PDB file of C-alpha atoms in Angstrom:
ATOM      1  CA  ASP H  21     172.725  57.611  76.626  1.00 62.00           C
ATOM      2  CA  ALA H  22     174.759  54.406  76.854  1.00 65.00           C
ATOM      3  CA  LYS H  23     172.851  51.142  76.640  1.00 87.00           C
ATOM      4  CA  THR H  24     172.737  48.910  79.697  1.00 92.00           C
ATOM      5  CA  THR H  25     172.326  45.155  80.017  1.00 94.00           C
ATOM      6  CA  GLN H  26     170.863  43.519  83.124  1.00 96.00           C
ATOM      7  CA  PRO H  27     169.765  39.966  83.879  1.00 96.00           C
ATOM      8  CA  PRO H  28     165.976  39.712  83.642  1.00 95.00           C
ATOM      9  CA  SER H  29     165.528  38.144  87.065  1.00 97.00           C
ATOM     10  CA  MET H  30     167.328  37.162  90.257  1.00 97.00           C
ATOM     11  CA  ASP H  31     166.430  35.549  93.550  1.00 97.00           C
ATOM     12  CA  CYS H  32     167.932  36.324  96.936  1.00 96.00           C
ATOM     13  CA  ALA H  33     167.401  34.858 100.389  1.00 97.00           C
ATOM     14  CA  GLU H  34     166.084  37.191 103.029  1.00 97.00           C
ATOM     15  CA  GLY H  35     168.894  38.625 105.148  1.00 96.00           C
ATOM     16  CA  ARG H  36     171.558  37.899 102.565  1.00 97.00           C
ATOM     17  CA  ALA H  37     173.261  40.421 100.308  1.00 97.00           C
ATOM     18  CA  ALA H  38     171.693  40.980  96.909  1.00 98.00           C
ATOM     19  CA  ASN H  39     174.215  41.767  94.179  1.00 98.00           C
ATOM     20  CA  LEU H  40     172.645  43.114  90.997  1.00 98.00           C
ATOM     21  CA  PRO H  41     174.959  43.437  87.986  1.00 97.00           C
ATOM     22  CA  CYS H  42     174.767  45.872  85.103  1.00 97.00           C
ATOM     23  CA  ASN H  43     176.877  46.035  81.960  1.00 96.00           C
ATOM     24  CA  HIS H  44     177.391  49.382  80.253  1.00 94.00           C
ATOM     25  CA  SER H  45     180.358  48.787  77.978  1.00 93.00           C
ATOM     26  CA  THR H  46     179.649  51.847  75.796  1.00 91.00           C
ATOM     27  CA  ILE H  47     179.568  54.323  78.674  1.00 92.00           C
ATOM     28  CA  SER H  48     181.282  57.610  77.897  1.00 89.00           C
ATOM     29  CA  GLY H  49     183.424  59.711  80.191  1.00 87.00           C
ATOM     30  CA  ASN H  50     180.738  62.148  81.282  1.00 87.00           C
ATOM     31  CA  GLU H  51     177.989  59.602  81.887  1.00 90.00           C
ATOM     32  CA  TYR H  52     176.882  58.592  85.367  1.00 92.00           C
ATOM     33  CA  VAL H  53     175.400  55.305  86.532  1.00 94.00           C
ATOM     34  CA  TYR H  54     172.030  55.625  88.284  1.00 94.00           C
ATOM     35  CA  TRP H  55     169.995  52.926  89.985  1.00 96.00           C
ATOM     36  CA  TYR H  56     166.268  53.049  90.606  1.00 95.00           C
ATOM     37  CA  ARG H  57     163.751  50.452  91.630  1.00 96.00           C
ATOM     38  CA  GLN H  58     160.041  50.065  91.176  1.00 93.00           C
ATOM     39  CA  ILE H  59     157.943  48.083  93.560  1.00 92.00           C
ATOM     40  CA  HIS H  60     154.712  46.782  92.077  1.00 85.00           C
ATOM     41  CA  SER H  61     152.074  49.476  91.632  1.00 79.00           C
ATOM     42  CA  GLN H  62     154.320  52.222  93.000  1.00 85.00           C
ATOM     43  CA  GLY H  63     156.333  54.993  91.372  1.00 87.00           C
ATOM     44  CA  PRO H  64     160.061  54.500  90.771  1.00 92.00           C
ATOM     45  CA  GLN H  65     162.372  55.044  93.729  1.00 94.00           C
ATOM     46  CA  TYR H  66     165.837  56.547  93.421  1.00 94.00           C
ATOM     47  CA  ILE H  67     168.519  54.421  95.074  1.00 97.00           C
ATOM     48  CA  ILE H  68     172.012  55.693  94.303  1.00 96.00           C
ATOM     49  CA  HIS H  69     174.256  57.045  91.561  1.00 95.00           C
ATOM     50  CA  GLY H  70     177.957  57.410  90.842  1.00 95.00           C
ATOM     51  CA  LEU H  71     180.571  58.322  88.245  1.00 93.00           C
ATOM     52  CA  LYS H  72     183.662  56.224  88.907  1.00 92.00           C
ATOM     53  CA  ASN H  73     184.147  55.948  92.657  1.00 90.00           C
ATOM     54  CA  ASN H  74     182.211  53.435  94.713  1.00 94.00           C
ATOM     55  CA  GLU H  75     179.284  54.988  96.537  1.00 96.00           C
ATOM     56  CA  THR H  76     177.339  54.006  99.633  1.00 97.00           C
ATOM     57  CA  ASN H  77     174.209  55.381 101.241  1.00 96.00           C
ATOM     58  CA  GLU H  78     171.595  54.156 103.674  1.00 95.00           C
ATOM     59  CA  MET H  79     169.930  52.023 101.021  1.00 95.00           C
ATOM     60  CA  ALA H  80     172.730  50.411  99.058  1.00 97.00           C
ATOM     61  CA  SER H  81     176.284  50.390  97.780  1.00 98.00           C
ATOM     62  CA  LEU H  82     177.341  50.935  94.186  1.00 98.00           C
ATOM     63  CA  ILE H  83     180.524  49.315  92.931  1.00 98.00           C
ATOM     64  CA  ILE H  84     181.810  50.555  89.561  1.00 97.00           C
ATOM     65  CA  THR H  85     184.638  48.720  87.844  1.00 96.00           C
ATOM     66  CA  GLU H  86     187.821  50.617  87.092  1.00 95.00           C
ATOM     67  CA  ASP H  87     187.107  50.639  83.346  1.00 95.00           C
ATOM     68  CA  ARG H  88     183.511  51.748  84.142  1.00 95.00           C
ATOM     69  CA  LYS H  89     182.075  49.175  81.770  1.00 95.00           C
ATOM     70  CA  SER H  90     180.048  47.478  84.463  1.00 96.00           C
ATOM     71  CA  SER H  91     178.700  48.060  87.938  1.00 97.00           C
ATOM     72  CA  THR H  92     177.020  46.189  90.774  1.00 98.00           C
ATOM     73  CA  LEU H  93     174.311  47.380  93.103  1.00 98.00           C
ATOM     74  CA  ILE H  94     174.559  45.769  96.510  1.00 98.00           C
ATOM     75  CA  LEU H  95     171.697  45.568  98.993  1.00 97.00           C
ATOM     76  CA  PRO H  96     173.623  44.388 102.062  1.00 97.00           C
ATOM     77  CA  HIS H  97     170.775  42.687 103.941  1.00 95.00           C
ATOM     78  CA  ALA H  98     167.852  42.102 101.633  1.00 97.00           C
ATOM     79  CA  THR H  99     164.346  42.082 103.085  1.00 97.00           C
ATOM     80  CA  LEU H 100     161.067  40.923 101.577  1.00 96.00           C
ATOM     81  CA  ARG H 101     160.224  44.594 100.939  1.00 95.00           C
ATOM     82  CA  ASP H 102     163.198  44.851  98.590  1.00 97.00           C
ATOM     83  CA  THR H 103     161.356  42.679  96.054  1.00 97.00           C
ATOM     84  CA  ALA H 104     161.092  44.971  93.030  1.00 97.00           C
ATOM     85  CA  VAL H 105     162.346  45.626  89.514  1.00 95.00           C
ATOM     86  CA  TYR H 106     165.761  47.301  89.643  1.00 97.00           C
ATOM     87  CA  TYR H 107     166.837  49.585  86.824  1.00 95.00           C
ATOM     88  CA  CYS H 108     170.379  50.543  85.922  1.00 95.00           C
ATOM     89  CA  ILE H 109     170.517  53.733  83.855  1.00 93.00           C
ATOM     90  CA  VAL H 110     173.503  55.452  82.326  1.00 91.00           C
ATOM     91  CA  ARG H 111     173.104  59.072  81.314  1.00 86.00           C
ATOM     92  CA  GLY H 112     174.902  62.328  81.045  1.00 81.00           C
ATOM     93  CA  HIS H 113     174.805  64.466  84.156  1.00 71.00           C
ATOM     94  CA  ASN H 114     172.838  67.191  82.395  1.00 72.00           C
ATOM     95  CA  ASN H 115     170.562  64.966  80.372  1.00 73.00           C
ATOM     96  CA  ASN H 116     167.046  65.570  81.574  1.00 72.00           C
ATOM     97  CA  ASP H 117     165.604  62.517  79.855  1.00 75.00           C
ATOM     98  CA  MET H 118     165.871  59.160  81.577  1.00 76.00           C
ATOM     99  CA  ARG H 119     164.797  55.937  79.945  1.00 76.00           C
ATOM    100  CA  PHE H 120     164.284  52.721  81.847  1.00 79.00           C
ATOM    101  CA  GLY H 121     165.135  49.428  80.203  1.00 80.00           C
ATOM    102  CA  ALA H 122     163.656  46.104  81.229  1.00 85.00           C
ATOM    103  CA  GLY H 123     165.572  45.983  84.527  1.00 92.00           C
ATOM    104  CA  THR H 124     166.144  43.036  86.843  1.00 96.00           C
ATOM    105  CA  ARG H 125     163.236  41.593  88.738  1.00 96.00           C
ATOM    106  CA  LEU H 126     164.637  40.790  92.188  1.00 98.00           C
ATOM    107  CA  THR H 127     162.632  38.397  94.322  1.00 97.00           C
ATOM    108  CA  VAL H 128     163.645  38.161  97.977  1.00 97.00           C
ATOM    109  CA  LYS H 129     162.532  34.855  99.443  1.00 96.00           C
ATOM    110  CA  PRO H 130     162.046  33.987 103.106  1.00 95.00           C
TER     111      PRO H 130
ATOM    112  CA  GLY Y   3     154.772  65.864 103.627  1.00 52.00           C
ATOM    113  CA  ALA Y   4     158.375  65.164 102.749  1.00 78.00           C
ATOM    114  CA  GLY Y   5     157.834  63.504  99.382  1.00 92.00           C
ATOM    115  CA  VAL Y   6     156.406  64.342  95.988  1.00 95.00           C
ATOM    116  CA  SER Y   7     152.627  64.325  96.030  1.00 95.00           C
ATOM    117  CA  GLN Y   8     150.248  63.986  93.108  1.00 97.00           C
ATOM    118  CA  SER Y   9     146.528  64.388  92.734  1.00 97.00           C
ATOM    119  CA  PRO Y  10     144.193  62.844  91.971  1.00 97.00           C
ATOM    120  CA  SER Y  11     145.469  59.332  92.566  1.00 95.00           C
ATOM    121  CA  ASN Y  12     142.942  57.971  90.101  1.00 96.00           C
ATOM    122  CA  LYS Y  13     141.038  59.673  87.312  1.00 97.00           C
ATOM    123  CA  VAL Y  14     138.429  58.105  85.058  1.00 97.00           C
ATOM    124  CA  THR Y  15     137.213  60.256  82.215  1.00 97.00           C
ATOM    125  CA  GLU Y  16     135.325  59.966  78.986  1.00 97.00           C
ATOM    126  CA  LYS Y  17     136.981  60.238  75.618  1.00 97.00           C
ATOM    127  CA  GLY Y  18     137.104  63.836  74.458  1.00 97.00           C
ATOM    128  CA  LYS Y  19     137.120  65.411  77.916  1.00 97.00           C
ATOM    129  CA  ASP Y  20     139.984  67.515  79.280  1.00 98.00           C
ATOM    130  CA  VAL Y  21     141.871  66.469  82.421  1.00 98.00           C
ATOM    131  CA  GLU Y  22     144.276  68.235  84.771  1.00 98.00           C
ATOM    132  CA  LEU Y  23     146.834  66.397  86.842  1.00 98.00           C
ATOM    133  CA  ARG Y  24     148.667  68.086  89.701  1.00 97.00           C
ATOM    134  CA  CYS Y  25     152.147  67.622  91.137  1.00 97.00           C
ATOM    135  CA  ASP Y  26     153.599  69.082  94.325  1.00 96.00           C
ATOM    136  CA  PRO Y  27     157.379  68.587  94.273  1.00 95.00           C
ATOM    137  CA  ILE Y  28     159.681  68.314  97.254  1.00 94.00           C
ATOM    138  CA  SER Y  29     160.337  71.739  98.714  1.00 92.00           C
ATOM    139  CA  GLY Y  30     163.604  73.192  97.423  1.00 90.00           C
ATOM    140  CA  HIS Y  31     163.791  70.980  94.345  1.00 92.00           C
ATOM    141  CA  THR Y  32     164.298  73.158  91.282  1.00 91.00           C
ATOM    142  CA  ALA Y  33     163.912  70.411  88.690  1.00 92.00           C
ATOM    143  CA  LEU Y  34     160.521  68.839  87.970  1.00 94.00           C
ATOM    144  CA  TYR Y  35     159.679  66.100  85.463  1.00 94.00           C
ATOM    145  CA  TRP Y  36     156.578  64.465  84.085  1.00 95.00           C
ATOM    146  CA  TYR Y  37     156.607  60.887  82.789  1.00 94.00           C
ATOM    147  CA  ARG Y  38     153.968  58.373  81.896  1.00 93.00           C
ATOM    148  CA  GLN Y  39     154.008  54.630  82.189  1.00 91.00           C
ATOM    149  CA  SER Y  40     151.639  52.345  80.367  1.00 88.00           C
ATOM    150  CA  LEU Y  41     150.844  48.915  81.809  1.00 81.00           C
ATOM    151  CA  GLY Y  42     153.947  46.751  81.788  1.00 75.00           C
ATOM    152  CA  GLN Y  43     155.970  49.391  79.944  1.00 78.00           C
ATOM    153  CA  GLY Y  44     158.919  51.565  80.832  1.00 79.00           C
ATOM    154  CA  LEU Y  45     158.895  55.258  81.593  1.00 84.00           C
ATOM    155  CA  GLU Y  46     158.129  57.720  78.812  1.00 88.00           C
ATOM    156  CA  PHE Y  47     159.576  61.184  79.367  1.00 89.00           C
ATOM    157  CA  LEU Y  48     157.100  64.001  78.763  1.00 93.00           C
ATOM    158  CA  ILE Y  49     158.421  67.351  79.983  1.00 93.00           C
ATOM    159  CA  TYR Y  50     161.062  68.889  82.228  1.00 92.00           C
ATOM    160  CA  PHE Y  51     161.146  72.168  84.164  1.00 93.00           C
ATOM    161  CA  GLN Y  52     164.306  73.675  85.652  1.00 90.00           C
ATOM    162  CA  GLY Y  53     163.997  76.879  87.629  1.00 85.00           C
ATOM    163  CA  ASN Y  54     162.987  79.797  85.446  1.00 83.00           C
ATOM    164  CA  SER Y  55     164.358  78.281  82.244  1.00 87.00           C
ATOM    165  CA  ALA Y  56     162.119  77.420  79.324  1.00 88.00           C
ATOM    166  CA  PRO Y  57     160.783  73.881  79.812  1.00 90.00           C
ATOM    167  CA  ASP Y  58     161.975  70.968  77.706  1.00 91.00           C
ATOM    168  CA  LYS Y  59     158.779  69.815  76.013  1.00 91.00           C
ATOM    169  CA  SER Y  60     160.452  67.372  73.649  1.00 90.00           C
ATOM    170  CA  GLY Y  61     158.656  64.345  75.094  1.00 91.00           C
ATOM    171  CA  LEU Y  62     155.089  65.600  74.796  1.00 94.00           C
ATOM    172  CA  PRO Y  63     153.335  63.185  72.402  1.00 94.00           C
ATOM    173  CA  SER Y  64     150.967  65.716  70.830  1.00 95.00           C
ATOM    174  CA  ASP Y  65     149.742  69.289  71.098  1.00 96.00           C
ATOM    175  CA  ARG Y  66     146.863  68.027  73.242  1.00 97.00           C
ATOM    176  CA  PHE Y  67     149.391  67.797  76.080  1.00 97.00           C
ATOM    177  CA  SER Y  68     150.634  70.854  77.936  1.00 96.00           C
ATOM    178  CA  ALA Y  69     152.145  71.575  81.318  1.00 96.00           C
ATOM    179  CA  GLU Y  70     152.968  74.559  83.433  1.00 94.00           C
ATOM    180  CA  ARG Y  71     154.800  75.184  86.639  1.00 94.00           C
ATOM    181  CA  THR Y  72     153.698  78.150  88.684  1.00 84.00           C
ATOM    182  CA  GLY Y  73     156.058  79.952  91.014  1.00 80.00           C
ATOM    183  CA  GLY Y  74     158.719  77.341  90.520  1.00 75.00           C
ATOM    184  CA  SER Y  75     156.795  74.842  92.629  1.00 90.00           C
ATOM    185  CA  VAL Y  76     153.470  73.192  91.798  1.00 95.00           C
ATOM    186  CA  SER Y  77     153.015  71.831  88.298  1.00 96.00           C
ATOM    187  CA  THR Y  78     149.912  70.958  86.319  1.00 97.00           C
ATOM    188  CA  LEU Y  79     149.795  68.596  83.346  1.00 98.00           C
ATOM    189  CA  THR Y  80     146.770  69.155  81.112  1.00 98.00           C
ATOM    190  CA  ILE Y  81     145.516  66.729  78.504  1.00 98.00           C
ATOM    191  CA  GLN Y  82     142.886  68.106  76.155  1.00 98.00           C
ATOM    192  CA  ARG Y  83     140.371  66.002  74.243  1.00 98.00           C
ATOM    193  CA  THR Y  84     141.565  62.802  75.876  1.00 98.00           C
ATOM    194  CA  GLN Y  85     141.886  59.629  73.830  1.00 97.00           C
ATOM    195  CA  GLN Y  86     141.874  56.028  74.980  1.00 96.00           C
ATOM    196  CA  GLU Y  87     145.583  55.718  74.220  1.00 95.00           C
ATOM    197  CA  ASP Y  88     146.215  58.402  76.854  1.00 96.00           C
ATOM    198  CA  SER Y  89     145.323  55.861  79.541  1.00 96.00           C
ATOM    199  CA  ALA Y  90     148.429  55.338  81.684  1.00 96.00           C
ATOM    200  CA  VAL Y  91     149.977  56.174  85.021  1.00 95.00           C
ATOM    201  CA  TYR Y  92     151.301  59.730  84.958  1.00 97.00           C
ATOM    202  CA  LEU Y  93     154.308  60.173  87.215  1.00 96.00           C
ATOM    203  CA  CYS Y  94     155.860  63.361  88.478  1.00 96.00           C
ATOM    204  CA  ALA Y  95     159.400  63.554  89.859  1.00 95.00           C
ATOM    205  CA  SER Y  96     161.581  66.281  91.310  1.00 95.00           C
ATOM    206  CA  SER Y  97     165.251  66.709  92.117  1.00 93.00           C
ATOM    207  CA  PHE Y  98     167.633  69.371  93.367  1.00 91.00           C
ATOM    208  CA  SER Y  99     169.110  69.577  89.903  1.00 86.00           C
ATOM    209  CA  VAL Y 100     169.056  67.556  86.687  1.00 83.00           C
ATOM    210  CA  ALA Y 101     172.203  65.767  87.835  1.00 84.00           C
ATOM    211  CA  ASP Y 102     170.752  64.477  91.092  1.00 88.00           C
ATOM    212  CA  GLY Y 103     168.591  61.445  91.752  1.00 90.00           C
ATOM    213  CA  ARG Y 104     164.906  61.995  91.010  1.00 92.00           C
ATOM    214  CA  PHE Y 105     162.228  61.428  93.616  1.00 94.00           C
ATOM    215  CA  PHE Y 106     158.963  60.200  92.193  1.00 94.00           C
ATOM    216  CA  GLY Y 107     155.433  60.737  93.343  1.00 95.00           C
ATOM    217  CA  PRO Y 108     152.883  57.910  93.599  1.00 93.00           C
ATOM    218  CA  GLY Y 109     151.423  58.765  90.201  1.00 95.00           C
ATOM    219  CA  THR Y 110     147.958  59.440  88.816  1.00 97.00           C
ATOM    220  CA  ARG Y 111     146.277  56.510  87.120  1.00 96.00           C
ATOM    221  CA  LEU Y 112     144.312  57.915  84.185  1.00 97.00           C
ATOM    222  CA  THR Y 113     141.666  55.802  82.496  1.00 97.00           C
ATOM    223  CA  VAL Y 114     139.973  57.134  79.388  1.00 97.00           C
ATOM    224  CA  LEU Y 115     136.777  55.279  78.546  1.00 96.00           C
TER     225      LEU Y 115
END
């Protein structure tokens, strides 16, 4: 799987958009970008995934650059409950393993 | 319920004892995964089941670990002769297929004394 690079921490004001970047410059053509988050003392939570087109669901939007070497997860209106560690993972569609890196610790502040 | 459930939520055992951890995946999900997470660490893949195919056991750390999935639904992870280094949170996840997002259960916190 391609390696990903994320900032270790970010802050965001409550009600504002949180934009979490991820670099994956070695991504290959058949690898997808997945985002998960883990709130303290809970299991990981799937957020969204995509290949090359931007994706949106009820939780977030995923913007993937045209060259696919980076992406941004957008939480449009962050709440205090969105405080968590966010993980960007790049893997092949049929790869059953999934390894989390260090992620970005997002703190939403009132 | 609608999500992945796991039992027990907490398990304290003595070194050398066997333990069984249970996972009930989301109904209709054909793929099921076991991971473990030690304190402050990332996820460690253990095993993967997909339908009736042979499971991928490549992540099991030793032959003391085994897992089965009966009827394509409920799964049990068994650890024999537990060791202190087995202490971790054991997480189960399921998905429609290996390509889809994985939905995790709340985990079982295992403590081996």
